[in-house]
Coordinates of C-alpha atoms in Angstrom, one line a residue:
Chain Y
X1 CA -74.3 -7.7 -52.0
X2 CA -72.1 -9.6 -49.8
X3 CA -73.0 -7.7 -47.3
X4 CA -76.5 -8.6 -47.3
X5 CA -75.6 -12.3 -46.5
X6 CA -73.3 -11.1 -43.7
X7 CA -75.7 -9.5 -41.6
X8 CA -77.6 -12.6 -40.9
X9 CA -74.5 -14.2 -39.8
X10 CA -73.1 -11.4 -37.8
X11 CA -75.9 -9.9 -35.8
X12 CA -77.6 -13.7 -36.1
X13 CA -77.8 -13.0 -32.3
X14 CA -79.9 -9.6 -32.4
X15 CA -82.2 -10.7 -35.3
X16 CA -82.7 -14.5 -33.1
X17 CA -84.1 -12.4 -30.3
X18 CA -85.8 -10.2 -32.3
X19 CA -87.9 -13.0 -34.3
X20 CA -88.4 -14.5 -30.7
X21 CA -90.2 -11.4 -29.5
X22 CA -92.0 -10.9 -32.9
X23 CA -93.3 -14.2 -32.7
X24 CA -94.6 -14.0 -28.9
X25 CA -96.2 -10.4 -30.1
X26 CA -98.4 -12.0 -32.8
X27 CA -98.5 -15.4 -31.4
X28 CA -100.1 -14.0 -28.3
X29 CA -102.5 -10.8 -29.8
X30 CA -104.2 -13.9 -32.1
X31 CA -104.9 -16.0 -29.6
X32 CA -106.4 -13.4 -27.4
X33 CA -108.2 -12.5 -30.8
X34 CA -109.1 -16.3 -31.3
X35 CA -110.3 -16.5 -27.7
X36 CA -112.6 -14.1 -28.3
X37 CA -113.7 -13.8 -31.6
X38 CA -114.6 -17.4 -32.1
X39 CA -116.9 -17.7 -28.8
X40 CA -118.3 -14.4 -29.5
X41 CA -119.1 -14.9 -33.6
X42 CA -120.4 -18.6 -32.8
X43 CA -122.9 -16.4 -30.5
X44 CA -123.6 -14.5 -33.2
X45 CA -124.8 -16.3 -35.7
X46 CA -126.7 -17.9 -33.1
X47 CA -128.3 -15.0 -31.5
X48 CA -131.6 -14.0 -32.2
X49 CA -131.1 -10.5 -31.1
X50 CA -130.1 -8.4 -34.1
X51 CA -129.0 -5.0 -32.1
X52 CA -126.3 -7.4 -30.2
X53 CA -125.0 -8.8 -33.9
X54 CA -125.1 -5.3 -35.7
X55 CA -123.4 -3.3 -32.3
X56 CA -120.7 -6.1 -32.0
X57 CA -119.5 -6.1 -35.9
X58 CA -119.6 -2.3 -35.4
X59 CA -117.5 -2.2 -32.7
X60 CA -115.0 -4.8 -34.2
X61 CA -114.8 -2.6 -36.9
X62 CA -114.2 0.5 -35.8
X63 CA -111.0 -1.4 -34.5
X64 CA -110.3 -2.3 -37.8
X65 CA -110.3 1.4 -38.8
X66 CA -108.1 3.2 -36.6
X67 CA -104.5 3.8 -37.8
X68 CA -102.1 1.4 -36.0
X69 CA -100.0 4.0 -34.8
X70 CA -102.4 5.9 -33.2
X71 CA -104.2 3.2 -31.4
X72 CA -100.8 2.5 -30.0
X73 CA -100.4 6.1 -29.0
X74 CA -103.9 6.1 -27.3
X75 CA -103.4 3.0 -25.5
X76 CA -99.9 4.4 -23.9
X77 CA -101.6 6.3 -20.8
X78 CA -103.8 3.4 -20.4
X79 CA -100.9 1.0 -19.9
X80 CA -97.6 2.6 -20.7
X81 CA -94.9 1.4 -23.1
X82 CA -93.6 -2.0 -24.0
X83 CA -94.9 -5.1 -24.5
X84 CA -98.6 -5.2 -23.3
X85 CA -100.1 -1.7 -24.7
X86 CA -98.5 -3.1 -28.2
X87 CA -100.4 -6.9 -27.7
X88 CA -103.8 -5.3 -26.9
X89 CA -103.7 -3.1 -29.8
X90 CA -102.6 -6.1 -32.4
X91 CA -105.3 -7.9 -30.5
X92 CA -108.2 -5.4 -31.4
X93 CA -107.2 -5.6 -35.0
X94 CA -107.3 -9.3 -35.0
X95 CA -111.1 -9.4 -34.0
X96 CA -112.9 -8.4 -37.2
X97 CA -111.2 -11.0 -39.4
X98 CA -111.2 -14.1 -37.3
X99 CA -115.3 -12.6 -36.0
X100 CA -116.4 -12.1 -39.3
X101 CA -115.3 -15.3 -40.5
X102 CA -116.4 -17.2 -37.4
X103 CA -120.0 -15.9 -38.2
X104 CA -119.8 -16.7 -41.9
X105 CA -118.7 -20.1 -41.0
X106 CA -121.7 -21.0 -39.3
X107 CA -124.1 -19.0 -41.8
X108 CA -122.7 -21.4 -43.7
X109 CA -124.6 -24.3 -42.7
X110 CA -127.3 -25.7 -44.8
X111 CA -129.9 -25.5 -42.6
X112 CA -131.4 -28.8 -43.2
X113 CA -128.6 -30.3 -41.7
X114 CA -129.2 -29.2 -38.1
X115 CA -132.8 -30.3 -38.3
X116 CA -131.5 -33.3 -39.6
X117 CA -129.2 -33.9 -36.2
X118 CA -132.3 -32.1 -34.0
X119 CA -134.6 -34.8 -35.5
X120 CA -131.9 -38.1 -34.7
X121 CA -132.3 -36.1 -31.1
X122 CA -128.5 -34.7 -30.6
X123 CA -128.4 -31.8 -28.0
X124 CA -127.8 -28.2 -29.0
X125 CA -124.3 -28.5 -27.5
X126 CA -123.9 -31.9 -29.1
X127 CA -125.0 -30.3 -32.8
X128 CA -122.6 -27.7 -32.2
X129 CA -119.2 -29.5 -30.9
X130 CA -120.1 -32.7 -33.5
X131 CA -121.8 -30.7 -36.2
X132 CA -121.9 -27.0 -36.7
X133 CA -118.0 -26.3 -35.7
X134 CA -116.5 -29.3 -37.7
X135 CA -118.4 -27.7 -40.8
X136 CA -117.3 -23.9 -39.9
X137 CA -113.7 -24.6 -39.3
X138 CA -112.6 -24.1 -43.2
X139 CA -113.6 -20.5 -42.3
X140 CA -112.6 -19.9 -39.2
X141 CA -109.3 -21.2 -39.8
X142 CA -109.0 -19.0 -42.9
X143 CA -109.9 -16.0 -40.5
X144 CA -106.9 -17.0 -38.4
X145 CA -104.6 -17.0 -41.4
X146 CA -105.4 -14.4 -42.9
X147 CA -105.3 -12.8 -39.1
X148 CA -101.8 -14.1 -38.5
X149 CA -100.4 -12.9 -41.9
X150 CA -101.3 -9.3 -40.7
X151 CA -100.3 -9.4 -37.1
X152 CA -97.1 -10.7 -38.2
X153 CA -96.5 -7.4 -40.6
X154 CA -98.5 -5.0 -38.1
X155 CA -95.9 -6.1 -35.2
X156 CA -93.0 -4.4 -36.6
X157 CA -94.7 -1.0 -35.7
X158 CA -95.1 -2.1 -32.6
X159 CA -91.2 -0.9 -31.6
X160 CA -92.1 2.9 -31.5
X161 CA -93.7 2.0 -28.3
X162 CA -90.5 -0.2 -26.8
X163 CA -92.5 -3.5 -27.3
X164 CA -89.3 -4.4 -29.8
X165 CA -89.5 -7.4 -32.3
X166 CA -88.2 -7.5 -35.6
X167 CA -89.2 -3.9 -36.2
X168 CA -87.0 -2.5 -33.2
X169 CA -83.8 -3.3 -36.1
X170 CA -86.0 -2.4 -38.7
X171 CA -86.2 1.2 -37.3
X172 CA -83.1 1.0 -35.7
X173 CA -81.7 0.0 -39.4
X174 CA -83.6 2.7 -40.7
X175 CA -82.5 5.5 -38.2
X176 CA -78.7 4.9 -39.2
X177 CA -79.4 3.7 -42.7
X178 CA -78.0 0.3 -42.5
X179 CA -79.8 -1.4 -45.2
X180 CA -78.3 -5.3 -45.1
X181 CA -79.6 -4.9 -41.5
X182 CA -83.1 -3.6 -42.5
X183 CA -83.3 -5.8 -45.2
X184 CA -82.3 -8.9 -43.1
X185 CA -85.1 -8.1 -40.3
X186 CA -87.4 -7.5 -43.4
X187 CA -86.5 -10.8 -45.3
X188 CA -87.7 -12.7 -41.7
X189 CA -90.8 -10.9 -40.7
X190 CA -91.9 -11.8 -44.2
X191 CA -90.1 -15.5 -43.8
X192 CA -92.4 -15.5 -40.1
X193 CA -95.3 -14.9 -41.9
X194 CA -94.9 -17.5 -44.7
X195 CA -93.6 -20.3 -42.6
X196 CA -96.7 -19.7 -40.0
X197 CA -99.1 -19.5 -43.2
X198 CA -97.9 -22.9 -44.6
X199 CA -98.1 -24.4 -40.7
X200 CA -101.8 -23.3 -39.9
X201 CA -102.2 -24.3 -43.6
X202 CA -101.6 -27.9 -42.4
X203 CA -103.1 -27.9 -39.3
X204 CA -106.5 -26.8 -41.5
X205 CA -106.3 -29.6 -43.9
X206 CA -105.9 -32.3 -41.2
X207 CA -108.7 -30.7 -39.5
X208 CA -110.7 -30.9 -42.3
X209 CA -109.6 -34.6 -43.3
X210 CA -110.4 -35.8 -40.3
X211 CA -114.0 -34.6 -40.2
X212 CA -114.4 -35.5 -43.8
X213 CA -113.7 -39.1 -43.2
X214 CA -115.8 -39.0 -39.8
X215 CA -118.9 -38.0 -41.9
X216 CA -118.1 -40.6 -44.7
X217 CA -118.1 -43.1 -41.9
X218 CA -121.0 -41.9 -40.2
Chain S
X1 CA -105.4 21.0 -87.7
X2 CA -107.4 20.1 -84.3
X3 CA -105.0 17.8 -83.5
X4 CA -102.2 20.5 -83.9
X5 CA -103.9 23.0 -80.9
X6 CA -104.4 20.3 -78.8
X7 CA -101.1 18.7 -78.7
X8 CA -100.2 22.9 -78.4
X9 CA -102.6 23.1 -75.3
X10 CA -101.3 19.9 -74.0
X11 CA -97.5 21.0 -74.6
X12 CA -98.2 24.1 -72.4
X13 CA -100.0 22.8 -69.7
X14 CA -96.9 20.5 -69.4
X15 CA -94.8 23.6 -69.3
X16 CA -96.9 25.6 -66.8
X17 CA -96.7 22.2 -64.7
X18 CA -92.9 21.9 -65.0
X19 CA -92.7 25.5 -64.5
X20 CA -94.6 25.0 -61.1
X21 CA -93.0 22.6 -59.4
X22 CA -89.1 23.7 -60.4
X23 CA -90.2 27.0 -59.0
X24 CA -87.5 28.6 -56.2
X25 CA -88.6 26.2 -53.3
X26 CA -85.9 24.7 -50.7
X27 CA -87.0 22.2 -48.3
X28 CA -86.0 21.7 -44.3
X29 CA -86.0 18.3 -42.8
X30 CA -85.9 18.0 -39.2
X31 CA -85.9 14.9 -37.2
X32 CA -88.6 13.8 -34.7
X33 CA -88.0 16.1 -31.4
X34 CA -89.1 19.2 -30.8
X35 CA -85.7 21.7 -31.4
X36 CA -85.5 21.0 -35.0
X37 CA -88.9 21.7 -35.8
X38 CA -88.6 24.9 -33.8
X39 CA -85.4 26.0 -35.8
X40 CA -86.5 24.8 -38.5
X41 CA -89.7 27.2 -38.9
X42 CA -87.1 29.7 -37.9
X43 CA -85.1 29.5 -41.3
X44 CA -88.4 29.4 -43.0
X45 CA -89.4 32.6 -42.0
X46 CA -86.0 34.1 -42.1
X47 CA -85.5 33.3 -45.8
X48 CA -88.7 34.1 -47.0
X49 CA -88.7 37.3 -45.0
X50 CA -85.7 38.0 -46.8
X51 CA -85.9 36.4 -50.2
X52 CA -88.4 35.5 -52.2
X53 CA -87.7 31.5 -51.9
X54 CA -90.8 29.6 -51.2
X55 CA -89.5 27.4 -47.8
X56 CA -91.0 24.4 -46.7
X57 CA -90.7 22.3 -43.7
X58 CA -90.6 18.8 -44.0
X59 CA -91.2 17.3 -39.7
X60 CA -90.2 13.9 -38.4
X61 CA -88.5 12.3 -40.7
X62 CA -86.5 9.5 -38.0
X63 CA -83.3 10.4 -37.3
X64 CA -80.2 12.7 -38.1
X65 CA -78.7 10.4 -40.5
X66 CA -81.7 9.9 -42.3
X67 CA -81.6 13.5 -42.9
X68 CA -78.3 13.9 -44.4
X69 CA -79.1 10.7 -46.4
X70 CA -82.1 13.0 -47.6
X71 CA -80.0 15.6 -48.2
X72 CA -77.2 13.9 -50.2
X73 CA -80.5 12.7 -52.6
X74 CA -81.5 16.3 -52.9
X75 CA -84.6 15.6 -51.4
X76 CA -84.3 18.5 -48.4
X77 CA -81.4 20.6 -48.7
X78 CA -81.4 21.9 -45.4
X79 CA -81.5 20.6 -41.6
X80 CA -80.2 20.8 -38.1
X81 CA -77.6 18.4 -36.7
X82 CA -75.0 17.9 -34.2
X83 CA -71.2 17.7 -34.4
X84 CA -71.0 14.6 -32.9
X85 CA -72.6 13.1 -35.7
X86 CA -69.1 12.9 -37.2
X87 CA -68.5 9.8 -35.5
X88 CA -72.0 8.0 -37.0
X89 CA -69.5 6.6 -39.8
X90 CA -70.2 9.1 -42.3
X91 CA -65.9 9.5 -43.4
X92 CA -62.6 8.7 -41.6
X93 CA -62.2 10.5 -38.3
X94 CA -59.4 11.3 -35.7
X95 CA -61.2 10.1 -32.4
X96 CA -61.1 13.9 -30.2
X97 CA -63.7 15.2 -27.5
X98 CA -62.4 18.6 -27.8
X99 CA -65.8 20.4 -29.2
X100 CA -63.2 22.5 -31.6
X101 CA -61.8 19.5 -33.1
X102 CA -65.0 17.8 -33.4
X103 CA -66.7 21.0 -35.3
X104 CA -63.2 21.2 -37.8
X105 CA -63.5 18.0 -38.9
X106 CA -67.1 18.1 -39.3
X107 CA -66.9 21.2 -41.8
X108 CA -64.0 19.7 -43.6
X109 CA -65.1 16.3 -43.9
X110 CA -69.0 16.6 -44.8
X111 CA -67.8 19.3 -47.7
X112 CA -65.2 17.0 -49.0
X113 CA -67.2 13.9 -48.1
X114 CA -70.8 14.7 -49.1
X115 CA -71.1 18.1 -50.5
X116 CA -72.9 19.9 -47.5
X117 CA -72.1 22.5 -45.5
X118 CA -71.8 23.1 -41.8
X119 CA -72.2 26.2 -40.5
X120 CA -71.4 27.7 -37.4
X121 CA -73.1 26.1 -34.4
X122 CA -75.9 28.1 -32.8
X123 CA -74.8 28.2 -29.4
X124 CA -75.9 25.0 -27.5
X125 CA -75.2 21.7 -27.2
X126 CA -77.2 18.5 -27.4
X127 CA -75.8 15.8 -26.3
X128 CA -76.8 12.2 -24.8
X129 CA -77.2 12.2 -20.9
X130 CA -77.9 9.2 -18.6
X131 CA -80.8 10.6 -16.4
X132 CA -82.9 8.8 -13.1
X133 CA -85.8 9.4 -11.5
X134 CA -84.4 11.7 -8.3
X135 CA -85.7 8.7 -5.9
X136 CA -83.5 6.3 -7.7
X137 CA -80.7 8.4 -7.9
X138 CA -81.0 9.1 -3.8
X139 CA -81.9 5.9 -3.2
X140 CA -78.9 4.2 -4.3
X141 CA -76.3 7.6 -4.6
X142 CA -76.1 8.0 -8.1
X143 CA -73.9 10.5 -9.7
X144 CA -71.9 9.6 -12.5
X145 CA -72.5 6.6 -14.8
X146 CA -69.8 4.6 -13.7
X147 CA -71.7 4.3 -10.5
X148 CA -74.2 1.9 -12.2
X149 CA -71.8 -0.5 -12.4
X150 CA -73.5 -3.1 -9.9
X151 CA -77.3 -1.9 -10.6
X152 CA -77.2 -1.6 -14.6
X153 CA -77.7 -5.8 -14.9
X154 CA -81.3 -5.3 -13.3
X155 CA -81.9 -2.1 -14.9
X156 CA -84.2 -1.3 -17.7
X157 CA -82.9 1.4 -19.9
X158 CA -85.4 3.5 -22.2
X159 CA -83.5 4.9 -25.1
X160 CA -84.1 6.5 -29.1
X161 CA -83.9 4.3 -32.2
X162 CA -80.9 5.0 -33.3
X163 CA -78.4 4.6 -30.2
X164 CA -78.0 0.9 -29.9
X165 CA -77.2 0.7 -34.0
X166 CA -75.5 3.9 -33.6
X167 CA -71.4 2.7 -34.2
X168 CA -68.5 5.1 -32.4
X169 CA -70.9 6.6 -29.5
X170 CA -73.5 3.6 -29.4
X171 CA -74.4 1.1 -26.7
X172 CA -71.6 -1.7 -28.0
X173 CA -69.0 1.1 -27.8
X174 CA -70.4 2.5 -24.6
X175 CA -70.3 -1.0 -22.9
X176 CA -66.8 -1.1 -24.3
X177 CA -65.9 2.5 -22.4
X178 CA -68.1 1.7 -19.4
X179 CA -67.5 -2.3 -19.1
X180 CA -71.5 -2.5 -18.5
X181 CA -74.5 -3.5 -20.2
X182 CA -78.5 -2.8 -18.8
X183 CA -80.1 -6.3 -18.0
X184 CA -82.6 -4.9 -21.0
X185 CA -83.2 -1.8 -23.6
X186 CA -86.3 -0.2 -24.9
X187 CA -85.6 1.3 -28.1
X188 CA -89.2 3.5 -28.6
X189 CA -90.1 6.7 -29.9
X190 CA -87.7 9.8 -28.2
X191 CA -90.3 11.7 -27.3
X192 CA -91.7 8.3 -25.2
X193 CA -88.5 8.0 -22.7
X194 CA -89.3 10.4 -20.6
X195 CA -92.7 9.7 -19.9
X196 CA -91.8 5.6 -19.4
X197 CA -89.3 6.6 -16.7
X198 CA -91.6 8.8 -15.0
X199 CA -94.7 5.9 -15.0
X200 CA -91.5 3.3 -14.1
X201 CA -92.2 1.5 -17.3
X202 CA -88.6 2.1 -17.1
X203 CA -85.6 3.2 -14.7
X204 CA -82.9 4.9 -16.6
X205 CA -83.1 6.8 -20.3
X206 CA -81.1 8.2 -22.6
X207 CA -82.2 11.5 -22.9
X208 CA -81.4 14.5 -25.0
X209 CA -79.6 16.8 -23.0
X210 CA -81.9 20.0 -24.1
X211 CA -84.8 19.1 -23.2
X212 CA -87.0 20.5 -20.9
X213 CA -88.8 17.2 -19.5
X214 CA -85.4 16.4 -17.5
X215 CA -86.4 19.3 -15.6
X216 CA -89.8 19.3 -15.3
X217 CA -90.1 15.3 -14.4
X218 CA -87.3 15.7 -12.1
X219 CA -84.8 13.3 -13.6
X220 CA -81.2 13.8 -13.0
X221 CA -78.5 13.4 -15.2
X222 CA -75.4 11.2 -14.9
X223 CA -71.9 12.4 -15.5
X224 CA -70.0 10.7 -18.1
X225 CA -67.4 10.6 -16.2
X226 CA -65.3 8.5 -19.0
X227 CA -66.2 11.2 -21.4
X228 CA -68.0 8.9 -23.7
X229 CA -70.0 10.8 -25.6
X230 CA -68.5 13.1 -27.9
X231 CA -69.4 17.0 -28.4
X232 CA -72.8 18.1 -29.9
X233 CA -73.2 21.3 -31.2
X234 CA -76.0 22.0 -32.9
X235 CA -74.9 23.5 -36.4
X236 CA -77.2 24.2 -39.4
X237 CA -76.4 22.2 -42.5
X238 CA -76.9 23.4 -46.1
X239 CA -76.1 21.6 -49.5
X240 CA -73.3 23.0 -51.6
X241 CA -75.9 22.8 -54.7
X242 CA -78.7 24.5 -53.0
X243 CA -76.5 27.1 -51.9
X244 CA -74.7 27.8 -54.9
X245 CA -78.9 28.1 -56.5
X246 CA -79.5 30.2 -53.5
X247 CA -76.5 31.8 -51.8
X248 CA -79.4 34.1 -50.2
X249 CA -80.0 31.6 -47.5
X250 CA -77.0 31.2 -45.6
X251 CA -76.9 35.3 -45.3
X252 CA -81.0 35.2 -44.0
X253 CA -80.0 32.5 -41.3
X254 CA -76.7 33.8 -40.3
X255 CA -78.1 36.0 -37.7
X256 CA -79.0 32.7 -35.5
X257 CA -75.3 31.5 -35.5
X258 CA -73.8 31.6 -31.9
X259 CA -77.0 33.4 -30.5
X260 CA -79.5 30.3 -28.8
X261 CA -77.6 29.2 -25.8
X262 CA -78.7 26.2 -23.7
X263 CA -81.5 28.1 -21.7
X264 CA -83.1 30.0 -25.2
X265 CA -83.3 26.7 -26.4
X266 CA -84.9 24.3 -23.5
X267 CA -87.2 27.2 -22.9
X268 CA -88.6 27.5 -26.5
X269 CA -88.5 23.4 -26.4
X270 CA -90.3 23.7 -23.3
X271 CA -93.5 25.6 -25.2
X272 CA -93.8 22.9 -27.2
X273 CA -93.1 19.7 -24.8
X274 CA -94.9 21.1 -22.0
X275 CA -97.2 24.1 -23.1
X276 CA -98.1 22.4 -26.0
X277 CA -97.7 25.0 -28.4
X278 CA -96.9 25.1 -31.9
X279 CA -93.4 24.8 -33.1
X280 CA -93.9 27.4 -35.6
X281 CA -95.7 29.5 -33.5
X282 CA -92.8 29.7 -31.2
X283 CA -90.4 30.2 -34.2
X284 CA -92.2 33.2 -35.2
X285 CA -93.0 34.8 -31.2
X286 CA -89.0 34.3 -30.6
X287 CA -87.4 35.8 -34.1
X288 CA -90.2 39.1 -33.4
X289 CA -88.7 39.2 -30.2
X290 CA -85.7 39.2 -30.8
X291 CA -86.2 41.7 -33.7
X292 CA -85.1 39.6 -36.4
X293 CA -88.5 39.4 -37.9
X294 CA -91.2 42.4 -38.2

């Protein structure tokens, strides 16, 4: 048992550099997905043309559906081992949630509100930046969360390519069978995940707060 | 009365599943490369040709220790591994590079240790070698590892997942030996090394001395010229239990022991790594050649 407490003073160094690496592979596959996904879903529920919608969500989630380790293999010849192939591929998987939610977000919207704003004569890009997004950010945000919490868990696979992170001792604690060590890398990815959780958690009730108390005083 | 028969019928389907699945079935674990999968369809067939134990063949499972862990559990009972192993921790060892030494102590402590035993090695060795691309190694004269000394800072080494947690022959001990460390390591999938130093991805890997994509991507190996790495036979292991259940299957796979030198062996890995054939395939076309199999 002692043991367990003793890794994460003793190889505080390795697991440190690990968590660092694990949290610049998720942090930066969801906010490629964000960059994306929210642009392109806002589009969507705003798009008239039904083929683009329907193609789009297909797309996203046939993504969704390969097996992570495969995608990973398939993307190797494209652009090798290491740190980029293993981004892009936690990137795809990020799209569907943060899309879908994105799109449902602005679905959302009673509709009487925007002919409401039309009427008082705000712009279409006024309605959206002052209107439509402040109302769909509950569920876009919970896209990103629920995005994040995956990424986060997906990463550790991410070593069988070299792109390392907490699941490079994970494996490498599996490989030789030290379990304080795979247990210690374990205990943080899942630590990661929380912590970020609780954060965005935050950042989505200000965000809501604030818009709140701008409507009350509009 | 109903209830009777049907708690009868129940009874014996139990039984007939029972007697199903304790039936006389050993399993074979090998690790992820390509030589363990190819021996390991070579017991199967031996054994079944020559018993009538049902053999299966469990692939991929990570890494040599994880087999013997397996095996200790009871889950596979038999495998391929390397002497060197000896010095992954597994009992108290006299440090020795002398290939003898390291295969005594194996035997010895394994039995006394964890209950399995080591046969005889099959006739090559498998060790860990340092390999460059040839431009590299012409480029800045490369031929033994200590010669990395100045370039190892601003190199990136590709390497398996087991070597830099590995203890006695891993990469803290090996800086230890070699008083250098790579500016950064790539653990990743074995299988991946060789093509990431080929594409650049990387410039130095850790290979696995057997195989045949040293040859064919025109890396060249290092000499450990401290003799860091320790001797690694390649030895089939058994457990005591299994064998005492089945003493049939050390007799069927006897006939391999001392007979697959170096060149057998990268030539049948080389069907699979770079003909792309199947492992078992190639089990069965080189035990019909050599007319241990009809």
């Amino acid at each position: 048992m002692e043991k367990y407490a003793q890794v994460f003073v003793e190889r505080w160094h390795d697991l440190y550099s690990a968590l660092i690496e694990h949290i610049i592979l998720s942090a930066s596959a969801v906010l490629l997905g964000c960059l994306v996904a929210i642009p392109l879903g806002t589009f969507l529920a705003k798009t008239s043309i039904g083929w683009v919608r329907s193609l789009s969500f297909t797309i996203a989630n046939i993504f969704q559906t390969i097996p992570s380790l495969a995608l990973l293999a398939i993307l190797i010849p494209l652009l090798g081992i290491g740190t980029t192939p293993a981004i892009l591929a936690l990137f795809l998987y990020s799209l569907m949630p943060i899309l879908q939610n994105t799109y449902s977000g602005f679905q959302s919207i009673d509709p009487g509100i925007i002919e409401a704003a039309k009427a008082v004569g705000y712009s279409s890009s006024q309605r959206l930046f002052k209107i439509e997004l402040p109302l769909a950010i509950r569920y876009i945000m919970s896209g990103i969360r629920l995005t994040t919490v995956y990424i986060i868990s997906w990463a550790t696979l991410a070593t069988v390519i070299g792109a390392g992170g907490l699941g490079e001792l994970i494996v490498g604690g599996l490989s030789v069978y030290d379990k304080p060590l795979i247990f210690a890398s374990a205990v943080l990815a899942m630590v990661l995940a929380l912590a970020v959780d609780f954060v965005l958690s935050l950042f989505e009730k200000k965000l809501t707060k604030r818009e709140n108390s701008k409507q009350n005083f509009a | 009365m109903k209830k009777i028969t049907l708690l009868a019928v129940l009874l014996s389907v139990l039984l007939l599943l029972a007697g199903c699945t304790g039936g006389r079935t050993i399993i074979v674990g090998t690790q992820t490369f390509t030589e363990t999968k190819i021996l390991g369809y070579m017991y199967k067939y031996l054994i079944e040709d020559q018993s009538d134990i049902n053999v299966k063949v469990k692939t991929d499972l990570l890494s040599t220790p994880f087999i013997i862990n397996a095996m200790k559990e009871n889950e596979i009972q038999m495998g391929t591994v390397y002497t060197g192993e000896i010095y992954n921790g597994w009992f108290p060892v006299e440090p020795t590079k002398d290939p003898k030494k390291t295969l005594a102590q194996a035997k010895q402590g394994f039995n006394k240790y964890h209950g399995i035993m080591w046969m005889d090695p099959l006739g090559f060795e498998n060790t860990y070698a340092f390999t460059v691309r040839k431009d590299v190694a012409e480029k800045y004269n490369l031929k033994k590892i200590s010669d990395l000394q100045s370039l190892a800072q601003n190199m990136k080494l590709g390497v398996d997942t087991s070597w830099l947690e590995r203890k006695n022959d891993g990469y803290k001990a090996f800086t230890k030996t070699y008083g250098l460390s790579f500016g950064q390591v790539y653990p990743m999938e074995i299988n991946l090394v060789y093509t990431a130093v080929e594409s650049k991805d990387v410039d130095i890997v850790l290979a696995y001395s057997s195989d045949p994509r040293i040859k064919e991507f025109n890396l060249v190996t290092l000499e450990d010229d401290r003799k860091f790495f320790p001797p690694y036979l390649a030895s089939t292991i058994m457990l005591n239990e299994a064998l005492k259940q089945y003493p049939e299957i050390e007799r069927a796979v006897k006939p391999l022991q001392g007979k697959i030198d170096l060149d057998t062996i990268r030539t049948l890995n080389a069907k699979v790594d770079l003909e792309k054939k199947d492992p078992q395939a190639v089990a069965e076309e080189y035990l019909k050649q050599q007319g241990l199999l009809k």
